[in-house]
Amino acid sequence: MPRIRRIRRKKPRAGSVWKKLLLWGVLGMLVLAAAAVAGSYLYVRSYLKSDGFLAMLEQSAVDDMNVETARIDPLDWDGSGIRCGGVTMEGHEFLTSLQARNIETEFSRWELLKRAFVITSVNIAELKLRLAPVPFRFREKPEGVRSWAEENILPDTFRLEKGSIDSLSVSYGEAGRPYVLDGTRVESAYDAGSSQYRFEMQGGRLLLPFKGCPEFSLMSGTAQFNHASRRVNVPSCRLTTAAGGYLDIKGDWDGSSSSWTANMVVNGVPASSVLEGHWKKHVQGSVSGGIDLRGGRDGVTHVAGLARLQGGMLTGLPVLDRLALFCGSSRFRNLPLHEASAQFSYQESAWHISNILVESENLVRVEGWLEIGKGGALTGRLQVGLRADGLWKALPGFSDVFSVSRQGAGGNLA
């Protein structure tokens, strides 16, 4: 008979049992942790797609932007991307109107697990803003009871890393006299080191509510916005005109008080694009100079600057035609201005023009000051000097009207 062998199984050692239990325990914890992470992520994704999240966004816009109403079109979620047809806000204080169209965003899934809603990029096809010259303030909102999910799972921070606007239009100021920036391309990026947003702007047109100010095109500009201090700084901005020349601007705006300052440098802007009425065709040359401005919720409060006309020429004026006829010389029909400059300031609703100097070499020199008050009331004092040995001597009564040279009149002028 065949011999039956018994197989004896070895008893497991105590050490190996604990190793297996520890291994399976660690694997089980990893599985549970992965399930918890996946569950939290799915819960967050489900909440971000809900009507409750959309309502929360609209209420946050009302509270944070201090507007009366906010409407956000339904969000279209696609993986890590979100699309929105439009956003509309209406208010009665600083932000009176906001209209955004065709918004596309990309967000970080990983940051959702850190309770942070980080938009890595956003593009807005068109954004229109209408701002009023009143202080920007946050509306105080009471802290309500938060659910366990809001305390432990849902995002509690928001950050935008970079964005772009294909067409930005901003209107600021009172009705009838607004500052308007229209159709500008904007690129923005967040600098974590300085907690600032940096904006690069290009294209579009700028309209300023100053009498005689031409329409400008935006060549390029840079701006910085600090959310904590609510300040906007413009370190550089270059504008051009259709007729030629350019304008460089630097400025600063305080959102808390709505106060602002600006410094402008004008270079080579044609006089015809600055002057009004019939003077456009009678004055040739280009304008250069600098302007300092200050303003606030009440509009422009201070203007001071210097203007200079380069390559100036007076032409086609009836008085010049009469002088040419009287003196028998055609040189008076076109009067070259070798020097034409003045300083100016605006205070208490009046323009003060000082250090006026207009000179046509060897012919005439004008010095003095003017003040243009409310309703165009004009006061001032001008000294007119004529070349004592020039063609003026042919004028009847010349020596009876004009005396010897006065202080400041210059060489051989009467």
Short mmCIF file of C-alpha atoms in Angstrom, two decimals:
data_model
loop_
_atom_site.label_atom_id
_atom_site.label_comp_id
_atom_site.label_asym_id
_atom_site.label_seq_id
_atom_site.Cartn_x
_atom_site.Cartn_y
_atom_site.Cartn_z
CA MET A 1 0.00 0.00 0.00
CA PRO A 2 1.29 3.40 -0.77
CA ARG A 3 2.47 5.33 2.17
CA ILE A 4 0.57 8.43 3.02
CA ARG A 5 2.74 11.38 4.03
CA ARG A 6 1.46 14.06 6.33
CA ILE A 7 2.33 17.61 5.52
CA ARG A 8 2.94 19.67 8.54
CA ARG A 9 2.32 23.36 8.15
CA LYS A 10 4.68 25.66 9.90
CA LYS A 11 3.17 27.99 12.41
CA PRO A 12 3.60 31.61 11.41
CA ARG A 13 5.99 33.59 13.42
CA ALA A 14 4.65 36.41 15.53
CA GLY A 15 6.87 39.02 13.81
CA SER A 16 5.63 38.26 10.28
CA VAL A 17 1.98 38.48 11.38
CA TRP A 18 2.52 42.01 12.71
CA LYS A 19 4.33 43.03 9.53
CA LYS A 20 1.38 41.91 7.40
CA LEU A 21 -1.12 43.60 9.65
CA LEU A 22 0.92 46.81 9.53
CA LEU A 23 1.22 46.63 5.73
CA TRP A 24 -2.51 46.10 5.24
CA GLY A 25 -3.26 48.78 7.78
CA VAL A 26 -1.10 51.31 5.93
CA LEU A 27 -2.65 50.34 2.60
CA GLY A 28 -6.11 50.66 4.13
CA MET A 29 -5.31 54.12 5.47
CA LEU A 30 -4.00 55.20 2.07
CA VAL A 31 -7.17 53.91 0.42
CA LEU A 32 -9.32 55.75 2.98
CA ALA A 33 -7.27 58.92 2.55
CA ALA A 34 -7.57 58.71 -1.24
CA ALA A 35 -11.30 58.13 -0.90
CA ALA A 36 -11.59 61.11 1.45
CA VAL A 37 -9.62 63.33 -0.92
CA ALA A 38 -11.67 62.16 -3.91
CA GLY A 39 -14.88 62.61 -1.93
CA SER A 40 -13.89 66.12 -0.83
CA TYR A 41 -12.93 67.06 -4.37
CA LEU A 42 -16.18 65.68 -5.80
CA TYR A 43 -18.13 67.48 -3.08
CA VAL A 44 -16.37 70.76 -3.86
CA ARG A 45 -16.89 70.28 -7.61
CA SER A 46 -20.55 69.46 -7.03
CA TYR A 47 -20.99 72.58 -4.89
CA LEU A 48 -19.18 74.82 -7.39
CA LYS A 49 -21.62 73.65 -10.06
CA SER A 50 -24.70 74.23 -7.93
CA ASP A 51 -27.19 77.09 -7.97
CA GLY A 52 -26.19 77.79 -4.38
CA PHE A 53 -22.63 78.63 -5.42
CA LEU A 54 -23.94 80.94 -8.18
CA ALA A 55 -26.18 82.71 -5.68
CA MET A 56 -23.23 83.02 -3.29
CA LEU A 57 -21.12 84.61 -6.05
CA GLU A 58 -23.85 87.13 -6.81
CA GLN A 59 -24.25 88.03 -3.13
CA SER A 60 -20.47 88.34 -2.73
CA ALA A 61 -20.38 90.72 -5.70
CA VAL A 62 -23.10 92.84 -4.08
CA ASP A 63 -21.21 92.90 -0.77
CA ASP A 64 -17.63 93.29 -2.00
CA MET A 65 -18.26 95.70 -4.89
CA ASN A 66 -20.94 97.62 -2.96
CA VAL A 67 -23.52 97.49 -5.75
CA GLU A 68 -27.27 97.16 -5.65
CA THR A 69 -27.71 94.18 -7.99
CA ALA A 70 -25.48 91.55 -9.57
CA ARG A 71 -26.48 88.95 -12.13
CA ILE A 72 -24.21 86.13 -13.32
CA ASP A 73 -25.18 83.88 -16.22
CA PRO A 74 -25.12 80.11 -15.53
CA LEU A 75 -21.62 78.64 -15.41
CA ASP A 76 -20.58 76.01 -17.96
CA TRP A 77 -18.04 73.61 -16.40
CA ASP A 78 -15.67 71.60 -18.59
CA GLY A 79 -12.94 69.77 -16.65
CA SER A 80 -10.81 72.52 -15.13
CA GLY A 81 -12.39 75.25 -17.27
CA ILE A 82 -15.40 77.48 -16.63
CA ARG A 83 -17.32 79.54 -19.17
CA CYS A 84 -19.84 82.27 -18.46
CA GLY A 85 -21.90 84.20 -20.99
CA GLY A 86 -21.94 87.43 -19.03
CA VAL A 87 -21.94 89.35 -15.74
CA THR A 88 -23.97 92.51 -15.03
CA MET A 89 -23.79 94.78 -11.97
CA GLU A 90 -25.66 97.99 -11.22
CA GLY A 91 -25.03 100.43 -8.37
CA HIS A 92 -25.49 104.02 -7.23
CA GLU A 93 -22.08 104.80 -5.72
CA PHE A 94 -18.54 104.35 -7.10
CA LEU A 95 -19.32 101.43 -9.43
CA THR A 96 -22.51 102.45 -11.18
CA SER A 97 -22.39 99.86 -13.96
CA LEU A 98 -20.39 96.76 -14.98
CA GLN A 99 -21.01 94.65 -18.05
CA ALA A 100 -18.77 91.68 -18.94
CA ARG A 101 -19.31 89.40 -21.94
CA ASN A 102 -17.96 85.93 -22.83
CA ILE A 103 -15.79 84.99 -19.83
CA GLU A 104 -13.54 81.92 -20.02
CA THR A 105 -11.43 80.75 -17.06
CA GLU A 106 -9.04 77.95 -16.11
CA PHE A 107 -8.65 76.97 -12.45
CA SER A 108 -6.34 74.72 -10.42
CA ARG A 109 -7.87 71.43 -9.24
CA TRP A 110 -5.03 70.83 -6.81
CA GLU A 111 -5.57 74.17 -5.08
CA LEU A 112 -9.20 73.22 -4.44
CA LEU A 113 -7.93 70.55 -2.03
CA LYS A 114 -6.11 73.33 -0.17
CA ARG A 115 -9.41 75.22 0.15
CA ALA A 116 -8.26 77.82 -2.35
CA PHE A 117 -10.13 78.73 -5.55
CA VAL A 118 -7.21 79.76 -7.78
CA ILE A 119 -8.02 80.96 -11.29
CA THR A 120 -4.86 80.40 -13.29
CA SER A 121 -6.11 82.38 -16.29
CA VAL A 122 -9.20 84.28 -17.38
CA ASN A 123 -10.17 85.95 -20.66
CA ILE A 124 -12.99 88.47 -21.04
CA ALA A 125 -14.09 89.37 -24.55
CA GLU A 126 -15.55 92.73 -23.52
CA LEU A 127 -15.72 94.66 -20.24
CA LYS A 128 -17.52 97.99 -19.79
CA LEU A 129 -17.26 99.99 -16.54
CA ARG A 130 -18.96 103.22 -15.52
CA LEU A 131 -17.48 104.82 -12.40
CA ALA A 132 -18.68 107.83 -10.39
CA PRO A 133 -16.38 110.30 -8.57
CA VAL A 134 -17.31 109.14 -5.06
CA PRO A 135 -15.21 107.17 -2.52
CA PHE A 136 -15.14 103.40 -2.92
CA ARG A 137 -16.16 101.59 0.27
CA PHE A 138 -16.85 98.01 1.26
CA ARG A 139 -20.30 97.21 2.56
CA GLU A 140 -20.24 95.68 6.03
CA LYS A 141 -21.88 92.25 6.12
CA PRO A 142 -22.75 90.30 9.29
CA GLU A 143 -21.07 86.97 9.86
CA GLY A 144 -23.67 84.20 9.69
CA VAL A 145 -23.53 80.63 10.94
CA ARG A 146 -21.32 78.53 8.68
CA SER A 147 -21.93 74.84 7.97
CA TRP A 148 -19.38 72.09 8.67
CA ALA A 149 -18.60 71.87 4.95
CA GLU A 150 -17.99 75.62 4.75
CA GLU A 151 -15.71 75.45 7.78
CA ASN A 152 -13.68 72.43 6.66
CA ILE A 153 -14.03 71.62 2.95
CA LEU A 154 -15.25 74.49 0.76
CA PRO A 155 -12.72 77.10 -0.51
CA ASP A 156 -12.20 80.09 1.77
CA THR A 157 -9.64 82.01 -0.33
CA PHE A 158 -9.67 83.34 -3.88
CA ARG A 159 -6.78 84.34 -6.16
CA LEU A 160 -6.48 85.35 -9.81
CA GLU A 161 -3.03 84.71 -11.30
CA LYS A 162 -3.35 86.22 -14.77
CA GLY A 163 -5.99 87.47 -17.15
CA SER A 164 -6.75 89.38 -20.32
CA ILE A 165 -9.50 91.65 -21.65
CA ASP A 166 -9.88 91.94 -25.41
CA SER A 167 -11.82 95.22 -25.20
CA LEU A 168 -11.99 97.40 -22.06
CA SER A 169 -14.12 100.56 -21.86
CA VAL A 170 -14.11 102.77 -18.75
CA SER A 171 -16.04 105.98 -18.11
CA TYR A 172 -15.24 108.05 -15.00
CA GLY A 173 -16.70 111.36 -13.89
CA GLU A 174 -19.89 113.34 -14.02
CA ALA A 175 -22.42 113.07 -16.82
CA GLY A 176 -21.46 115.29 -19.73
CA ARG A 177 -17.78 115.64 -18.66
CA PRO A 178 -16.40 112.12 -18.25
CA TYR A 179 -12.93 110.69 -18.71
CA VAL A 180 -13.34 107.89 -21.27
CA LEU A 181 -11.03 105.01 -22.17
CA ASP A 182 -12.55 102.92 -24.94
CA GLY A 183 -11.59 99.69 -26.74
CA THR A 184 -8.29 98.93 -24.97
CA ARG A 185 -6.57 95.53 -24.88
CA VAL A 186 -5.44 94.60 -21.33
CA GLU A 187 -3.09 91.89 -20.02
CA SER A 188 -2.83 91.38 -16.24
CA ALA A 189 -0.69 89.29 -13.87
CA TYR A 190 -0.57 88.93 -10.09
CA ASP A 191 2.70 89.60 -8.25
CA ALA A 192 2.63 87.67 -4.97
CA GLY A 193 5.71 89.47 -3.65
CA SER A 194 4.11 92.92 -3.69
CA SER A 195 0.45 91.74 -3.50
CA GLN A 196 -0.28 93.79 -6.60
CA TYR A 197 -1.90 93.24 -9.95
CA ARG A 198 0.10 94.57 -12.89
CA PHE A 199 -1.70 95.60 -16.08
CA GLU A 200 -0.31 96.14 -19.57
CA MET A 201 -2.59 98.15 -21.89
CA GLN A 202 -2.48 98.79 -25.61
CA GLY A 203 -4.76 100.29 -28.24
CA GLY A 204 -8.05 102.12 -27.85
CA ARG A 205 -8.78 105.81 -27.52
CA LEU A 206 -8.81 108.28 -24.62
CA LEU A 207 -11.14 111.29 -24.29
CA LEU A 208 -10.39 113.97 -21.67
CA PRO A 209 -13.00 116.55 -20.55
CA PHE A 210 -10.76 119.57 -21.14
CA LYS A 211 -11.69 122.32 -23.57
CA GLY A 212 -9.56 122.13 -26.69
CA CYS A 213 -8.10 118.73 -25.75
CA PRO A 214 -7.81 116.42 -28.79
CA GLU A 215 -8.77 112.75 -28.94
CA PHE A 216 -5.84 110.47 -28.09
CA SER A 217 -4.95 106.93 -29.09
CA LEU A 218 -3.34 104.70 -26.47
CA MET A 219 0.00 103.42 -27.74
CA SER A 220 1.00 101.61 -24.53
CA GLY A 221 0.49 101.87 -20.80
CA THR A 222 1.29 100.15 -17.50
CA ALA A 223 -0.77 100.24 -14.31
CA GLN A 224 -0.52 98.62 -10.87
CA PHE A 225 -3.40 97.92 -8.48
CA ASN A 226 -3.04 97.10 -4.78
CA HIS A 227 -6.25 95.53 -3.49
CA ALA A 228 -5.39 96.04 0.19
CA SER A 229 -4.80 99.81 -0.10
CA ARG A 230 -7.19 100.23 -3.08
CA ARG A 231 -4.65 102.33 -4.96
CA VAL A 232 -3.93 102.47 -8.68
CA ASN A 233 -0.53 103.65 -9.88
CA VAL A 234 0.28 104.43 -13.53
CA PRO A 235 4.09 104.50 -13.92
CA SER A 236 3.98 104.98 -17.70
CA CYS A 237 1.46 105.69 -20.43
CA ARG A 238 1.99 107.07 -23.93
CA LEU A 239 -0.79 108.62 -26.01
CA THR A 240 -0.67 109.81 -29.61
CA THR A 241 -2.91 112.02 -31.74
CA ALA A 242 -4.08 111.45 -35.30
CA ALA A 243 -2.30 114.65 -36.35
CA GLY A 244 1.02 113.67 -34.73
CA GLY A 245 2.92 114.18 -31.50
CA TYR A 246 2.56 112.29 -28.24
CA LEU A 247 1.66 112.69 -24.58
CA ASP A 248 3.36 110.83 -21.70
CA ILE A 249 1.37 110.38 -18.47
CA LYS A 250 2.22 109.26 -14.94
CA GLY A 251 -0.39 109.19 -12.21
CA ASP A 252 -1.85 107.81 -9.00
CA TRP A 253 -5.43 107.20 -7.82
CA ASP A 254 -6.63 106.51 -4.26
CA GLY A 255 -9.84 104.48 -4.27
CA SER A 256 -10.62 105.30 -0.62
CA SER A 257 -10.90 109.05 -1.18
CA SER A 258 -11.29 109.14 -5.00
CA SER A 259 -8.39 111.61 -5.10
CA TRP A 260 -5.91 111.44 -7.96
CA THR A 261 -2.82 113.13 -9.33
CA ALA A 262 -1.37 113.13 -12.84
CA ASN A 263 1.69 114.49 -14.58
CA MET A 264 1.63 114.98 -18.35
CA VAL A 265 4.45 115.77 -20.76
CA VAL A 266 3.36 117.02 -24.20
CA ASN A 267 5.71 116.75 -27.18
CA GLY A 268 5.08 117.92 -30.73
CA VAL A 269 1.25 117.99 -30.71
CA PRO A 270 0.05 120.16 -33.64
CA ALA A 271 -1.47 123.45 -32.52
CA SER A 272 -4.41 122.89 -34.87
CA SER A 273 -5.53 119.88 -32.79
CA VAL A 274 -5.49 121.95 -29.56
CA LEU A 275 -6.97 125.29 -30.65
CA GLU A 276 -10.65 125.84 -31.26
CA GLY A 277 -12.73 127.72 -33.79
CA HIS A 278 -11.15 129.91 -36.44
CA TRP A 279 -7.77 129.90 -34.67
CA LYS A 280 -7.11 126.40 -36.04
CA LYS A 281 -6.31 127.80 -39.50
CA HIS A 282 -4.47 130.92 -38.30
CA VAL A 283 -1.86 129.35 -35.97
CA GLN A 284 0.75 126.90 -37.21
CA GLY A 285 3.37 124.99 -35.24
CA SER A 286 3.50 122.28 -32.58
CA VAL A 287 2.81 122.46 -28.84
CA SER A 288 5.13 121.07 -26.15
CA GLY A 289 5.19 121.41 -22.39
CA GLY A 290 4.14 119.82 -19.12
CA ILE A 291 1.00 119.75 -16.95
CA ASP A 292 0.43 118.76 -13.31
CA LEU A 293 -3.16 117.91 -12.35
CA ARG A 294 -4.99 117.04 -9.13
CA GLY A 295 -8.60 116.06 -8.63
CA GLY A 296 -11.12 114.18 -6.55
CA ARG A 297 -14.79 113.54 -6.14
CA ASP A 298 -15.52 117.17 -7.07
CA GLY A 299 -13.65 116.91 -10.37
CA VAL A 300 -10.42 118.66 -11.31
CA THR A 301 -9.22 120.86 -8.43
CA HIS A 302 -5.81 122.01 -9.64
CA VAL A 303 -4.05 122.47 -12.98
CA ALA A 304 -0.58 123.98 -13.46
CA GLY A 305 1.82 123.79 -16.34
CA LEU A 306 3.95 125.30 -19.05
CA ALA A 307 3.16 125.48 -22.78
CA ARG A 308 5.49 126.35 -25.63
CA LEU A 309 4.74 126.77 -29.35
CA GLN A 310 7.57 125.52 -31.56
CA GLY A 311 7.91 126.54 -35.20
CA GLY A 312 5.01 128.95 -34.70
CA MET A 313 3.49 131.06 -37.43
CA LEU A 314 0.53 133.47 -37.50
CA THR A 315 -1.10 133.59 -40.89
CA GLY A 316 -4.30 134.78 -42.54
CA LEU A 317 -5.31 137.23 -39.79
CA PRO A 318 -7.11 140.39 -41.03
CA VAL A 319 -4.89 142.61 -38.88
CA LEU A 320 -1.79 141.19 -40.58
CA ASP A 321 -3.27 141.83 -44.01
CA ARG A 322 -3.96 145.46 -43.05
CA LEU A 323 -0.43 145.92 -41.71
CA ALA A 324 1.04 144.48 -44.91
CA LEU A 325 -1.06 146.85 -46.99
CA PHE A 326 -0.24 149.88 -44.83
CA CYS A 327 3.51 149.23 -44.65
CA GLY A 328 3.76 148.09 -48.25
CA SER A 329 5.44 144.83 -47.28
CA SER A 330 4.09 141.31 -47.68
CA ARG A 331 6.26 140.05 -44.81
CA PHE A 332 3.46 140.93 -42.37
CA ARG A 333 0.95 138.55 -43.96
CA ASN A 334 2.79 135.63 -42.32
CA LEU A 335 4.29 136.45 -38.95
CA PRO A 336 6.84 133.87 -37.71
CA LEU A 337 6.91 133.36 -33.94
CA HIS A 338 10.48 132.64 -32.87
CA GLU A 339 9.39 132.47 -29.23
CA ALA A 340 5.93 131.70 -27.82
CA SER A 341 5.51 130.37 -24.29
CA ALA A 342 3.46 130.84 -21.11
CA GLN A 343 2.83 129.32 -17.70
CA PHE A 344 -0.72 128.60 -16.62
CA SER A 345 -2.72 127.39 -13.64
CA TYR A 346 -6.36 126.72 -12.81
CA GLN A 347 -7.65 127.58 -9.33
CA GLU A 348 -11.01 128.62 -7.97
CA SER A 349 -12.71 128.37 -11.39
CA ALA A 350 -10.24 130.79 -13.00
CA TRP A 351 -7.35 130.40 -15.43
CA HIS A 352 -4.18 132.31 -14.53
CA ILE A 353 -1.74 132.74 -17.44
CA SER A 354 1.62 134.19 -16.44
CA ASN A 355 5.07 134.78 -17.92
CA ILE A 356 3.59 135.27 -21.37
CA LEU A 357 6.29 135.73 -23.98
CA VAL A 358 5.52 136.01 -27.69
CA GLU A 359 8.22 137.31 -30.04
CA SER A 360 8.71 137.66 -33.75
CA GLU A 361 12.40 138.43 -34.09
CA ASN A 362 13.20 142.01 -35.16
CA LEU A 363 9.48 142.84 -35.36
CA VAL A 364 7.44 142.55 -32.17
CA ARG A 365 7.65 141.22 -28.63
CA VAL A 366 4.74 140.74 -26.16
CA GLU A 367 5.14 140.13 -22.41
CA GLY A 368 2.65 140.02 -19.54
CA TRP A 369 -0.09 138.07 -17.80
CA LEU A 370 -3.80 137.32 -18.17
CA GLU A 371 -6.59 135.99 -15.99
CA ILE A 372 -9.75 134.38 -17.38
CA GLY A 373 -12.46 134.22 -14.72
CA LYS A 374 -16.01 132.95 -14.56
CA GLY A 375 -18.06 133.69 -17.64
CA GLY A 376 -14.90 134.51 -19.58
CA ALA A 377 -14.19 137.72 -17.63
CA LEU A 378 -10.78 138.89 -18.83
CA THR A 379 -8.20 140.91 -16.91
CA GLY A 380 -4.46 141.30 -17.36
CA ARG A 381 -1.52 143.45 -18.40
CA LEU A 382 0.55 143.16 -21.59
CA GLN A 383 3.63 145.06 -22.76
CA VAL A 384 4.04 145.31 -26.53
CA GLY A 385 7.46 146.20 -27.91
CA LEU A 386 8.08 147.08 -31.57
CA ARG A 387 11.41 147.21 -33.38
CA ALA A 388 12.36 150.87 -33.13
CA ASP A 389 14.34 150.99 -36.38
CA GLY A 390 12.09 148.70 -38.40
CA LEU A 391 9.16 149.18 -40.74
CA TRP A 392 7.03 150.35 -37.80
CA LYS A 393 8.55 153.81 -38.12
CA ALA A 394 6.28 154.36 -41.17
CA LEU A 395 3.20 154.20 -38.95
CA PRO A 396 1.71 157.68 -38.29
CA GLY A 397 2.14 158.79 -34.68
CA PHE A 398 4.58 155.98 -33.87
CA SER A 399 6.73 158.12 -31.58
CA ASP A 400 3.65 159.49 -29.81
CA VAL A 401 2.40 156.04 -28.80
CA PHE A 402 5.58 154.07 -28.20
CA SER A 403 8.28 155.20 -25.79
CA VAL A 404 11.87 154.14 -25.31
CA SER A 405 12.59 150.56 -24.30
CA ARG A 406 11.18 149.53 -20.93
CA GLN A 407 12.66 147.02 -18.51
CA GLY A 408 12.37 143.49 -19.85
CA ALA A 409 11.45 144.48 -23.38
CA GLY A 410 14.77 143.56 -24.91
CA GLY A 411 17.14 145.09 -27.41
CA ASN A 412 16.16 148.18 -29.41
CA LEU A 413 12.41 147.82 -28.89
CA ALA A 414 10.05 150.74 -28.43
#
